Amino acid sequence: MSLSTMEKEKIDKQDKSATGEAVIKVKKIIPPQLVRGMRDILPTEWSWWNFLWAQVQEYALSYSFERIETPILEKTNLFTRAIGSTTDIVEKEMYSFVDQSEDHLSLRPEYTAGIARAYIEHGMLSLPQPVKLYSFGQLFRHERPQAGRFRQFWQLNFEIFGEAQATADTQLILLAAALFENLKLPVTIQINSVGCQACRPAYKQALQDYYKTKRSVLCEDCKRRLQRNPLRILDCKQEECHELAKNAPQMVDFLCEICKNHFTRLLEYLDEVELAYQLNPYLVRGLDYYTRTVFEVWGGDEGKTVLAGGGRYDNLVSELGGQPTPSVGFGGGVERIINELKVRQIAVPTAPAPDLFLACLGEASRKRAFKLFEDLRRQGIRVAESFTKEGLKSQLEIANRLGVKFALVLGQKELMDGTIIVRDMENGIQEIVDLKKVVEEVKKRLVARQSNILTVS
Ligand code: HAM
């Protein structure tokens, strides 16, 4: 038996069997696999990502938001302090570790805490307020993976720091609604108020009193929540808890004057612009920093997929050690939004076909083709090539498949004559042009065909 080097490398041990025959044990090489809950974004998917990213930039510009990106790694206690130690995210979902410097770090499970840290650390309070920031990046939560729920996922995120008025809440809700409308995704905007430190304790007490007598009916998670975080019982998806929530006390009946005025003002503003919304007394959100307004954008087939969520967090910056800075923001789940675009077959722009295909025949012309490629590229002409293919037929097949308008063919004869063939891919007509003038010649023809020649520096 003859073995290739690779096969030889696979041999773990060579034994003799009882009959004296050589027994070859091949070590099985298991290819590396994706970590559970993570996903690759393959080249075929990027047109959706690019489209959404372009939309986010456009809306950020229209509503005067500036981009900020904070590190993916932050100190763990930033998140425990900001998000709340009894939330699912902090209790169960953070990717946390101690690094070589003994620092306790976590992959960010959300944007807001890191951005609030940056706001304080860079003294953004001294800037004209409000400070409006947006981000588009990746977050990590060790959740149970399922459709639309990943352990590494992307969010588009908008925050307004330093504005206490309901105008900021209104603008964010309008921005979210306009973005989804422009994406042609049918959604409903769900709104509630979760009150503030002054009025929420009485509401929490009322909830505890209500649920205490029904404790045995609650799911195991909610039994625990009853003591520590009774508001979260309201949005529990378990049937038994959901039923009980229907008769539970509602926050609106407990709002203090300031919270009530804020909420009324927000709803008046939204009514004024005739934005449809649903008041949802069960909407409480999964992060502890919220005060007053909370909202979510629901979509999907059954209208229950949470595509975006956010709210006001007036105490977060001061609780992290900054000056009191009333703030509000929201985050949208990029994978979930893209999935909706795909399901609804919303067309997104794809990368335009290259303008030109450069075919070369033989080694000498290949060498010359590199320079020609660079000359064309510098003129903003998008050139496809297949330097590794030999035959003209196979190269022209590729040119056809790419949908280019022209192909340039540089063979041995042309190279010796100092010429090149320009082939019109639509009608197959070929012309011989001077190699020195080909860039200008091609440009002329492309302009005549109204190609979008890029400006390349
Ligand atoms: P959130 O509700 O935890 O809020 O996340 C916002 C959105 O991110 C969700 O509505 C959902 O679309 C998406 N999302 C969340 N978890 C996952 C996951 N495991 N896989 C895929 N998508 C997911 C926040 O993160 C807040 N920081 C939003 C905010 C900004 N509040 C104020 N400012």
PDB file of C-alpha atoms and ligand atoms in Angstrom, residues 89 109-112 139 141 143 148-151 153-155 157-159 285 287 289-290 296 306-311 313 328-333 335-336, ligand 1:
ATOM      1  CA  ILE A  89     -28.476  39.001  31.596  1.00  0.00           C
ATOM      2  CA  PRO A 109     -24.124  41.930  26.544  1.00  0.00           C
ATOM      3  CA  GLU A 110     -25.570  45.315  25.509  1.00  0.00           C
ATOM      4  CA  TYR A 111     -24.424  48.753  24.396  1.00  0.00           C
ATOM      5  CA  THR A 112     -25.951  51.238  26.836  1.00  0.00           C
ATOM      6  CA  LEU A 139     -22.961  41.808  21.535  1.00  0.00           C
ATOM      7  CA  ARG A 141     -25.326  36.797  25.660  1.00  0.00           C
ATOM      8  CA  GLU A 143     -28.872  32.596  26.084  1.00  0.00           C
ATOM      9  CA  GLY A 148     -33.732  34.854  16.191  1.00  0.00           C
ATOM     10  CA  ARG A 149     -31.764  34.383  19.389  1.00  0.00           C
ATOM     11  CA  PHE A 150     -28.006  34.051  19.173  1.00  0.00           C
ATOM     12  CA  ARG A 151     -25.139  34.144  21.603  1.00  0.00           C
ATOM     13  CA  PHE A 153     -25.586  39.067  17.697  1.00  0.00           C
ATOM     14  CA  TRP A 154     -25.606  42.570  16.235  1.00  0.00           C
ATOM     15  CA  GLN A 155     -27.508  45.585  17.404  1.00  0.00           C
ATOM     16  CA  ASN A 157     -28.310  51.326  18.897  1.00  0.00           C
ATOM     17  CA  PHE A 158     -29.362  54.928  19.451  1.00  0.00           C
ATOM     18  CA  GLU A 159     -28.935  56.900  22.690  1.00  0.00           C
ATOM     19  CA  ARG A 285     -38.102  45.164  29.814  1.00  0.00           C
ATOM     20  CA  LEU A 287     -32.800  45.561  32.238  1.00  0.00           C
ATOM     21  CA  TYR A 289     -31.871  50.753  34.586  1.00  0.00           C
ATOM     22  CA  TYR A 290     -35.152  51.871  33.017  1.00  0.00           C
ATOM     23  CA  GLU A 296     -40.577  47.910  22.074  1.00  0.00           C
ATOM     24  CA  VAL A 306     -39.290  41.891  19.501  1.00  0.00           C
ATOM     25  CA  LEU A 307     -37.288  43.646  16.807  1.00  0.00           C
ATOM     26  CA  ALA A 308     -36.164  46.559  18.980  1.00  0.00           C
ATOM     27  CA  GLY A 309     -36.514  47.751  22.536  1.00  0.00           C
ATOM     28  CA  GLY A 310     -35.488  50.613  24.736  1.00  0.00           C
ATOM     29  CA  GLY A 311     -36.531  53.272  27.151  1.00  0.00           C
ATOM     30  CA  TYR A 313     -32.722  55.539  32.030  1.00  0.00           C
ATOM     31  CA  VAL A 328     -33.137  57.536  26.735  1.00  0.00           C
ATOM     32  CA  GLY A 329     -32.288  55.069  23.972  1.00  0.00           C
ATOM     33  CA  PHE A 330     -33.141  51.891  22.117  1.00  0.00           C
ATOM     34  CA  GLY A 331     -31.449  48.932  20.492  1.00  0.00           C
ATOM     35  CA  GLY A 332     -32.626  46.900  17.491  1.00  0.00           C
ATOM     36  CA  GLY A 333     -31.743  43.278  16.780  1.00  0.00           C
ATOM     37  CA  GLU A 335     -30.353  39.496  12.751  1.00  0.00           C
ATOM     38  CA  ARG A 336     -34.051  39.659  13.591  1.00  0.00           C
TER      39      ARG A 336
HETATM   40  P1  HAM B   1     -32.670  44.492  24.640  1.00  0.00           P
HETATM   41  O1  HAM B   1     -34.147  44.457  24.627  1.00  0.00           O
HETATM   42  O2  HAM B   1     -31.986  43.550  25.555  1.00  0.00           O
HETATM   43  O3  HAM B   1     -32.251  45.986  24.974  1.00  0.00           O
HETATM   44  O4  HAM B   1     -32.119  44.242  23.189  1.00  0.00           O
HETATM   45  C1  HAM B   1     -32.562  45.029  22.100  1.00  0.00           C
HETATM   46  C2  HAM B   1     -32.868  44.148  20.911  1.00  0.00           C
HETATM   47  O5  HAM B   1     -31.752  43.320  20.597  1.00  0.00           O
HETATM   48  C3  HAM B   1     -34.000  43.140  21.153  1.00  0.00           C
HETATM   49  O6  HAM B   1     -35.244  43.768  20.940  1.00  0.00           O
HETATM   50  C4  HAM B   1     -33.709  42.083  20.105  1.00  0.00           C
HETATM   51  O7  HAM B   1     -34.229  42.473  18.856  1.00  0.00           O
HETATM   52  C5  HAM B   1     -32.196  42.099  20.039  1.00  0.00           C
HETATM   53  N1  HAM B   1     -31.633  40.968  20.809  1.00  0.00           N
HETATM   54  C6  HAM B   1     -31.516  40.863  22.132  1.00  0.00           C
HETATM   55  N2  HAM B   1     -30.961  39.693  22.478  1.00  0.00           N
HETATM   56  C7  HAM B   1     -30.725  39.029  21.321  1.00  0.00           C
HETATM   57  C8  HAM B   1     -30.157  37.755  20.990  1.00  0.00           C
HETATM   58  N3  HAM B   1     -29.713  36.927  21.922  1.00  0.00           N
HETATM   59  N4  HAM B   1     -30.074  37.400  19.685  1.00  0.00           N
HETATM   60  C9  HAM B   1     -30.520  38.239  18.714  1.00  0.00           C
HETATM   61  N5  HAM B   1     -31.047  39.459  18.971  1.00  0.00           N
HETATM   62  C10 HAM B   1     -31.157  39.847  20.251  1.00  0.00           C
HETATM   63  C11 HAM B   1     -30.965  46.398  25.096  1.00  0.00           C
HETATM   64  O8  HAM B   1     -29.990  45.742  24.784  1.00  0.00           O
HETATM   65  C12 HAM B   1     -30.866  47.831  25.536  1.00  0.00           C
HETATM   66  N6  HAM B   1     -29.447  48.145  25.737  1.00  0.00           N
HETATM   67  C13 HAM B   1     -31.500  48.748  24.519  1.00  0.00           C
HETATM   68  C14 HAM B   1     -31.410  50.167  24.928  1.00  0.00           C
HETATM   69  C15 HAM B   1     -30.608  51.128  24.397  1.00  0.00           C
HETATM   70  N7  HAM B   1     -32.070  50.720  25.936  1.00  0.00           N
HETATM   71  C16 HAM B   1     -31.723  51.992  26.034  1.00  0.00           C
HETATM   72  N8  HAM B   1     -30.824  52.221  25.124  1.00  0.00           N
END
